[in-house]
PDB file of C-alpha atoms and ligand atoms in Angstrom:
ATOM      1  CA  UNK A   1       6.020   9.484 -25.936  1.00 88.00           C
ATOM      2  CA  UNK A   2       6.039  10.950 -22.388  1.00 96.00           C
ATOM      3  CA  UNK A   3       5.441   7.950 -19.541  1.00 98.00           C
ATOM      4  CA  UNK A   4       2.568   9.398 -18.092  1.00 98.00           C
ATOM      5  CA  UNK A   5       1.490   8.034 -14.660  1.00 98.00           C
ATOM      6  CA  UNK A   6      -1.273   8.651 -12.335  1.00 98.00           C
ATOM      7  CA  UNK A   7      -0.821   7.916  -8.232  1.00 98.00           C
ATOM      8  CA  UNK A   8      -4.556   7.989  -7.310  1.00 97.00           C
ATOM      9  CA  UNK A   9      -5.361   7.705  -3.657  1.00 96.00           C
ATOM     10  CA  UNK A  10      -7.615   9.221  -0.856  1.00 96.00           C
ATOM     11  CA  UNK A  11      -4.284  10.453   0.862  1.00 97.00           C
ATOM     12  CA  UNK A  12      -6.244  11.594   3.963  1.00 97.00           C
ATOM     13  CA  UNK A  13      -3.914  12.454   4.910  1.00 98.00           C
ATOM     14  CA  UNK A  14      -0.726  12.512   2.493  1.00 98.00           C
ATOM     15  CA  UNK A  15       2.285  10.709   4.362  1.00 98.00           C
ATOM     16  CA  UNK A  16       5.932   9.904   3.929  1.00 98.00           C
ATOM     17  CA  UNK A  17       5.140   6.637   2.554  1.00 97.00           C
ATOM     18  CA  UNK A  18       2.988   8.084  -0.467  1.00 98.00           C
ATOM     19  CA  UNK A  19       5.761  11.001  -0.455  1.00 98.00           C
ATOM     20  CA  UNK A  20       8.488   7.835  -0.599  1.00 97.00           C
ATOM     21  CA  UNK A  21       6.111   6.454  -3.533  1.00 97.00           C
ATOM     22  CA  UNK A  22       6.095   9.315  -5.832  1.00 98.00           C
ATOM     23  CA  UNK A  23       9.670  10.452  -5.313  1.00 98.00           C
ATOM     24  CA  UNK A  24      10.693   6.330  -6.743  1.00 97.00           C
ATOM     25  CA  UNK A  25       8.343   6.809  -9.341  1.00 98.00           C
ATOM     26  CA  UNK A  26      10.520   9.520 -10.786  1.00 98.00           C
ATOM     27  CA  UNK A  27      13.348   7.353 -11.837  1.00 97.00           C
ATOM     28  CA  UNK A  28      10.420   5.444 -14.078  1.00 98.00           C
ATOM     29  CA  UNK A  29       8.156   8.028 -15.423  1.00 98.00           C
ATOM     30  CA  UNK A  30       8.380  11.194 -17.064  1.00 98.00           C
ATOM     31  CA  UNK A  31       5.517  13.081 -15.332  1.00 98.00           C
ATOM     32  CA  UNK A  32       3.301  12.037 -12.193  1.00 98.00           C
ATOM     33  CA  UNK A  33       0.230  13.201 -11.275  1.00 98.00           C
ATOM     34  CA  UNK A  34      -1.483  12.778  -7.871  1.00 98.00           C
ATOM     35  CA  UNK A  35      -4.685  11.979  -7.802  1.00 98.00           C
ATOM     36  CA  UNK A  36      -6.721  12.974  -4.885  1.00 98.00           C
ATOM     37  CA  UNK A  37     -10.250  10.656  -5.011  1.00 95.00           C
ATOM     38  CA  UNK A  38     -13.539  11.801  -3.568  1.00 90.00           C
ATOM     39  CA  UNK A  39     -16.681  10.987  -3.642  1.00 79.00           C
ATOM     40  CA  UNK A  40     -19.048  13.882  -3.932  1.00 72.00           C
ATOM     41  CA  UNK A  41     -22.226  12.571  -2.539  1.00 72.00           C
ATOM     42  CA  UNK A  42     -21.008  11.724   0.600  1.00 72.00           C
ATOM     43  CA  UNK A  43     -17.900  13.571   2.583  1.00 77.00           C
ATOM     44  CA  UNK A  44     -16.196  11.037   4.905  1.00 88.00           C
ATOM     45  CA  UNK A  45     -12.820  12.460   4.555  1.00 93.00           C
ATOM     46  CA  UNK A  46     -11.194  13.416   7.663  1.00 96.00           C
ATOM     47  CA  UNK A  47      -8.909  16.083   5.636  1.00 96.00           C
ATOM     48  CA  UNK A  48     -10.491  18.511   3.828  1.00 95.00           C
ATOM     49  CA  UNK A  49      -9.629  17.769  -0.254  1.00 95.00           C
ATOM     50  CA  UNK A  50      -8.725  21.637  -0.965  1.00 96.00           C
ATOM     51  CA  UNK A  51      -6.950  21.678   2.146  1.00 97.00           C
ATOM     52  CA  UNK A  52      -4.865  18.221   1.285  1.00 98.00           C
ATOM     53  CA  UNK A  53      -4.283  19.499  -2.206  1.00 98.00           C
ATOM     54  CA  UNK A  54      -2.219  22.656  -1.110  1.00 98.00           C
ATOM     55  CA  UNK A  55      -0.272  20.323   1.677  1.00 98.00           C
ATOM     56  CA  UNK A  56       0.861  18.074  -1.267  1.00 98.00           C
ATOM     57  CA  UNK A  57       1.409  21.060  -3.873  1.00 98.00           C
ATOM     58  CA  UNK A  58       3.733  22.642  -1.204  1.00 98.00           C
ATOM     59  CA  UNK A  59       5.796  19.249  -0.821  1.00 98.00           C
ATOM     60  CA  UNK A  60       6.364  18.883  -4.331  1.00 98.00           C
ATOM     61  CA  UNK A  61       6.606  22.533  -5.478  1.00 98.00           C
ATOM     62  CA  UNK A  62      10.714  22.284  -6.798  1.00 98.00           C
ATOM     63  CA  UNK A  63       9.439  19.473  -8.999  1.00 98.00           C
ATOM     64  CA  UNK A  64       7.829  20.520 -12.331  1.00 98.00           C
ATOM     65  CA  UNK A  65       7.259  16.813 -13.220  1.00 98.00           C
ATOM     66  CA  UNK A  66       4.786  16.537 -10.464  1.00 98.00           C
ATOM     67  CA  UNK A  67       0.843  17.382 -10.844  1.00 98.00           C
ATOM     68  CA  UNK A  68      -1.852  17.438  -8.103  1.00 98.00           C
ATOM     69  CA  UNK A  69      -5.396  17.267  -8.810  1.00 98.00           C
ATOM     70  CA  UNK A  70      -8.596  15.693  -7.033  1.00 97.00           C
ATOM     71  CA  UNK A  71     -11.106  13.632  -8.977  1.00 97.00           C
ATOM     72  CA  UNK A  72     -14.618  12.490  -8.634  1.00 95.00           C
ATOM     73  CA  UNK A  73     -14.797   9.481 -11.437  1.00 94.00           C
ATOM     74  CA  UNK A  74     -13.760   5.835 -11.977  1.00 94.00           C
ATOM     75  CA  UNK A  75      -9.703   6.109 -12.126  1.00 95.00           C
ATOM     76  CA  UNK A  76      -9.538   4.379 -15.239  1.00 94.00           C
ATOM     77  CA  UNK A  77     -11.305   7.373 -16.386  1.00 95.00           C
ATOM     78  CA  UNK A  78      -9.803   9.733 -15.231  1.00 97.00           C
ATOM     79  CA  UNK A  79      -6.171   8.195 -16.056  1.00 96.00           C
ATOM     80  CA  UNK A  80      -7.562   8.232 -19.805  1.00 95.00           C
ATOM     81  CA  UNK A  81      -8.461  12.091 -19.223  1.00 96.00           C
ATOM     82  CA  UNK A  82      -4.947  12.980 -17.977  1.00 97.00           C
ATOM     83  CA  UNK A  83      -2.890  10.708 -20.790  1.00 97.00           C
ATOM     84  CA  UNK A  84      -1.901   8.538 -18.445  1.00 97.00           C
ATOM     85  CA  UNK A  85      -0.914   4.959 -19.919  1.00 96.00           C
ATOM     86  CA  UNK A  86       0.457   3.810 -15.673  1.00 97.00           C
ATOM     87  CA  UNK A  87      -1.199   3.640 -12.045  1.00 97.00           C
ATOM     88  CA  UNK A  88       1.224   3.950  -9.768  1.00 98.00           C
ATOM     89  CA  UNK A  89       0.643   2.007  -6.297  1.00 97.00           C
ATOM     90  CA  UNK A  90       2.356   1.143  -3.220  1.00 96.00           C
ATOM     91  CA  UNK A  91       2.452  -2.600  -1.741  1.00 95.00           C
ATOM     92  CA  UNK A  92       3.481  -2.538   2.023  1.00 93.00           C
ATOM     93  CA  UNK A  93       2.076  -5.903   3.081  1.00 93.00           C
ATOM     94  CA  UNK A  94      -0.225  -8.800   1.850  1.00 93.00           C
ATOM     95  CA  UNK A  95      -3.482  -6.967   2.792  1.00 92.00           C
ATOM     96  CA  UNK A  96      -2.604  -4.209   0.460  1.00 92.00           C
ATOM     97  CA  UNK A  97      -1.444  -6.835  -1.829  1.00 94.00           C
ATOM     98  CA  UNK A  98      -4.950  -8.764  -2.094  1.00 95.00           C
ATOM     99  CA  UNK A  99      -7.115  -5.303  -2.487  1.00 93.00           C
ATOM    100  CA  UNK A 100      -4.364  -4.324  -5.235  1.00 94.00           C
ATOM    101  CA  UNK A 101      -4.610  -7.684  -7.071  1.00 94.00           C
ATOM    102  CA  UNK A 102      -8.663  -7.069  -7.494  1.00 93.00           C
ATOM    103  CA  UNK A 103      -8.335  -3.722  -7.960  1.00 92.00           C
ATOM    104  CA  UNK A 104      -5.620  -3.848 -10.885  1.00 93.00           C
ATOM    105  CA  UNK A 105      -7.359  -6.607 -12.937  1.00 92.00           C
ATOM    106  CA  UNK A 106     -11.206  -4.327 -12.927  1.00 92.00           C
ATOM    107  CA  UNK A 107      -9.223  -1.388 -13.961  1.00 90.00           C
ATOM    108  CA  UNK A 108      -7.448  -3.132 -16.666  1.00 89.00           C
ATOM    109  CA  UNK A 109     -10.597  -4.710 -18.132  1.00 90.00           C
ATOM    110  CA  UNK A 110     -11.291  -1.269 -17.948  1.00 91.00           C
ATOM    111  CA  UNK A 111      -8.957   0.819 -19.219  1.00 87.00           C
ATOM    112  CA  UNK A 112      -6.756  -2.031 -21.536  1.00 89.00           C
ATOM    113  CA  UNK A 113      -3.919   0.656 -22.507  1.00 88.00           C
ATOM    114  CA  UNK A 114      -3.216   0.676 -19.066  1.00 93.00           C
ATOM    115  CA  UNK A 115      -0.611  -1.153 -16.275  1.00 95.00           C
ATOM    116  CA  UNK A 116      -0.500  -0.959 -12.748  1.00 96.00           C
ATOM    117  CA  UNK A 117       2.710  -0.619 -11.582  1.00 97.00           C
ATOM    118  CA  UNK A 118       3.763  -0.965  -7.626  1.00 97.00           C
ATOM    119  CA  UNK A 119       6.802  -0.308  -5.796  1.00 97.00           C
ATOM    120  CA  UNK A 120       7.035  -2.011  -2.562  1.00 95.00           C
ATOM    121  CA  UNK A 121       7.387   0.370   0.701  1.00 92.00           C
ATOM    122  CA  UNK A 122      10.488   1.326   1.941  1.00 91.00           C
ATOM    123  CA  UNK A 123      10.789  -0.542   5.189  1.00 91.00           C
ATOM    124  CA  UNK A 124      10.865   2.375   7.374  1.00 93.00           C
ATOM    125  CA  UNK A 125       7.693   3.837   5.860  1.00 94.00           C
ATOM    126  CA  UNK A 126       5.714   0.782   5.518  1.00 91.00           C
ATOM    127  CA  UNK A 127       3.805   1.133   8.983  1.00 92.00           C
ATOM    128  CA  UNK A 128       2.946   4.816   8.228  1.00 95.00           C
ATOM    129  CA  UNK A 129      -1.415   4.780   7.695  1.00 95.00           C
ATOM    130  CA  UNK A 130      -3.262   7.085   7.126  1.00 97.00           C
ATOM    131  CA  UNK A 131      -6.200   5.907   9.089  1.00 96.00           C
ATOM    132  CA  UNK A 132      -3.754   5.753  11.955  1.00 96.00           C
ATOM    133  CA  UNK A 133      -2.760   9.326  11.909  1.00 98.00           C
ATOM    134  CA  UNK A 134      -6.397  10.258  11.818  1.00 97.00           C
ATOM    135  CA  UNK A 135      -6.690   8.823  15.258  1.00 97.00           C
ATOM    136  CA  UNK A 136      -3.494  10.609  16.354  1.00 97.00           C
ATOM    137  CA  UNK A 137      -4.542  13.530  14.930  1.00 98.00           C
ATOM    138  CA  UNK A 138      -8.208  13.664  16.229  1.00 97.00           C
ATOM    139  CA  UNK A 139      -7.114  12.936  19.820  1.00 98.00           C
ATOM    140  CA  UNK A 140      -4.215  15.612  19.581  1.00 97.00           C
ATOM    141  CA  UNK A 141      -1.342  13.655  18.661  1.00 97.00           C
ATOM    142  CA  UNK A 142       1.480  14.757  17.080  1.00 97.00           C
ATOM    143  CA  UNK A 143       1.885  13.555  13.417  1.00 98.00           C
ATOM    144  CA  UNK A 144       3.998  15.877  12.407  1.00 97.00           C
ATOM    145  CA  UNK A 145       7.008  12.945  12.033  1.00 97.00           C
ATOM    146  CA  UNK A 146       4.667  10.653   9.379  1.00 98.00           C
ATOM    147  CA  UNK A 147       3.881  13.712   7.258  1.00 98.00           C
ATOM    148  CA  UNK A 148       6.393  15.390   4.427  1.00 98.00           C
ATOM    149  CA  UNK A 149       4.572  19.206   5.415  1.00 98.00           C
ATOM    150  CA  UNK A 150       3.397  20.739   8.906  1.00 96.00           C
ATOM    151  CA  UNK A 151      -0.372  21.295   8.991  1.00 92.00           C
TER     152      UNK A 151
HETATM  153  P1  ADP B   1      -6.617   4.197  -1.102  1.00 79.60           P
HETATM  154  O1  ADP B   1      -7.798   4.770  -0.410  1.00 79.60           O
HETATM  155  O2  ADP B   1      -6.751   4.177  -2.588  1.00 79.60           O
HETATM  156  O3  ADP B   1      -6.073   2.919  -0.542  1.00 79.60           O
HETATM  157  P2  ADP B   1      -4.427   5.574   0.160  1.00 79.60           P
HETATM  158  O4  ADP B   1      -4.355   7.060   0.235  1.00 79.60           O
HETATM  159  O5  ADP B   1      -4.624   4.853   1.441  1.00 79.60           O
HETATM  160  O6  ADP B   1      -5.532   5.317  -0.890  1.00 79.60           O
HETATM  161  O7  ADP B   1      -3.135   4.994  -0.545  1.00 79.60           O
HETATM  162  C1  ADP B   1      -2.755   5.295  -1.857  1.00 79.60           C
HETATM  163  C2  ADP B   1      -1.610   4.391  -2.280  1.00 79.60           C
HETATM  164  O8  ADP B   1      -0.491   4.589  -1.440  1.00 79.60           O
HETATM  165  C3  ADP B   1      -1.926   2.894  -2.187  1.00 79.60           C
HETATM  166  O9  ADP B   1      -1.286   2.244  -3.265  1.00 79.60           O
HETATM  167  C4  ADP B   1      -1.304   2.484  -0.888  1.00 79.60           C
HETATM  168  O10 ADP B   1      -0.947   1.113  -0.873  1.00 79.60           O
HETATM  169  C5  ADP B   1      -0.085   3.366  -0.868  1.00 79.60           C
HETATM  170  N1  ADP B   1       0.410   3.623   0.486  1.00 79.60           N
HETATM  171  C6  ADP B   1      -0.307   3.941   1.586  1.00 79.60           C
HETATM  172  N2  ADP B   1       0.491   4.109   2.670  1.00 79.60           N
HETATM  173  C7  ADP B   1       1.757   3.870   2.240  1.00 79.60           C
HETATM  174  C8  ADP B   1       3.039   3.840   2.883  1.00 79.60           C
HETATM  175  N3  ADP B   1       3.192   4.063   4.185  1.00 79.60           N
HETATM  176  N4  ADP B   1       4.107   3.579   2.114  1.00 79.60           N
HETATM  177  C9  ADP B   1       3.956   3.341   0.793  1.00 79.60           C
HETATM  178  N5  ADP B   1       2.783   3.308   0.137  1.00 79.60           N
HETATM  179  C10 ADP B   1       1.703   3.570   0.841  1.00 79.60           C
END
């Protein structure tokens, strides 16, 4: 059996530390596919989703194990859709830790042939946000050293 796992996220945008994320998650599963949430009643991304989807496609492109798709559903779902049996998160401090606790037990009670599984951030990545390059971005930063592509 293949060791499917899913790394759902908004990724708005995609940074080193989710890059960091999925590139560890190779040594445990066999294939990983990025998950790119949305909600499709209301559009608060910053990113656009088919625009975000092509950035991460062209990071990962030498690496056949690696899928990139945007969904619209509960991730449980949508994890069951793809075959994958893992969720793949990253931990970088206790306030991702306490969303990640709740978050991990409601998708297990609703998707039971599933595990969460986190890797804890590399310590040079863990201050990369994403909501923090949003503000960089929109006031004509330059982000180009917290993302794995140039935009
Ligand atoms: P969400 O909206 O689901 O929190 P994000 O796109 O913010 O989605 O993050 C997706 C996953 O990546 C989460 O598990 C988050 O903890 C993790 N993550 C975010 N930033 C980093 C980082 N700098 N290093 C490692 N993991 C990160």
């Amino acid at each position: 059996m293949k060791r499917v796992a899913l790394f759902p996220g908004s990724f708005d945008p995609f940074t080193k530390g989710h890059e960091d994320i999925v590139l560890r998650g190779l040594s445990l599963f066999d294939e990983i596919v990025i998950a790119i949430g949305y909600n499709s009643k209301k559009n608060t991304r910053y990113f656009e989703i088919e625009f975000m989807l092509g950035c991460i496609r062209q990071t990962f492109r030498t690496y056949p194990q690696i899928s990139v798709e945007t969904y619209s559903e509960l991730t449980a779902t949508f994890a069951r859709k793809k075959g994958a049996s893992y969720l793949l998160r990253g931990l970088r401090n206790t306030t991702d830790f306490e969303y990640e606790n709740t978050i991990s037990q409601v998708n297990r009670d609703l998707n039971r042939n599933m595990e969460s599984v986190f890797l804890i951030t590399s310590p040079t990545l863990a201050a990369i946000n994403s909501s923090i390059v949003r503000e960089v971005h929109r006031y004509g930063g330059d982000v180009s050293a917290y993302l794995p592509y140039s935009l």
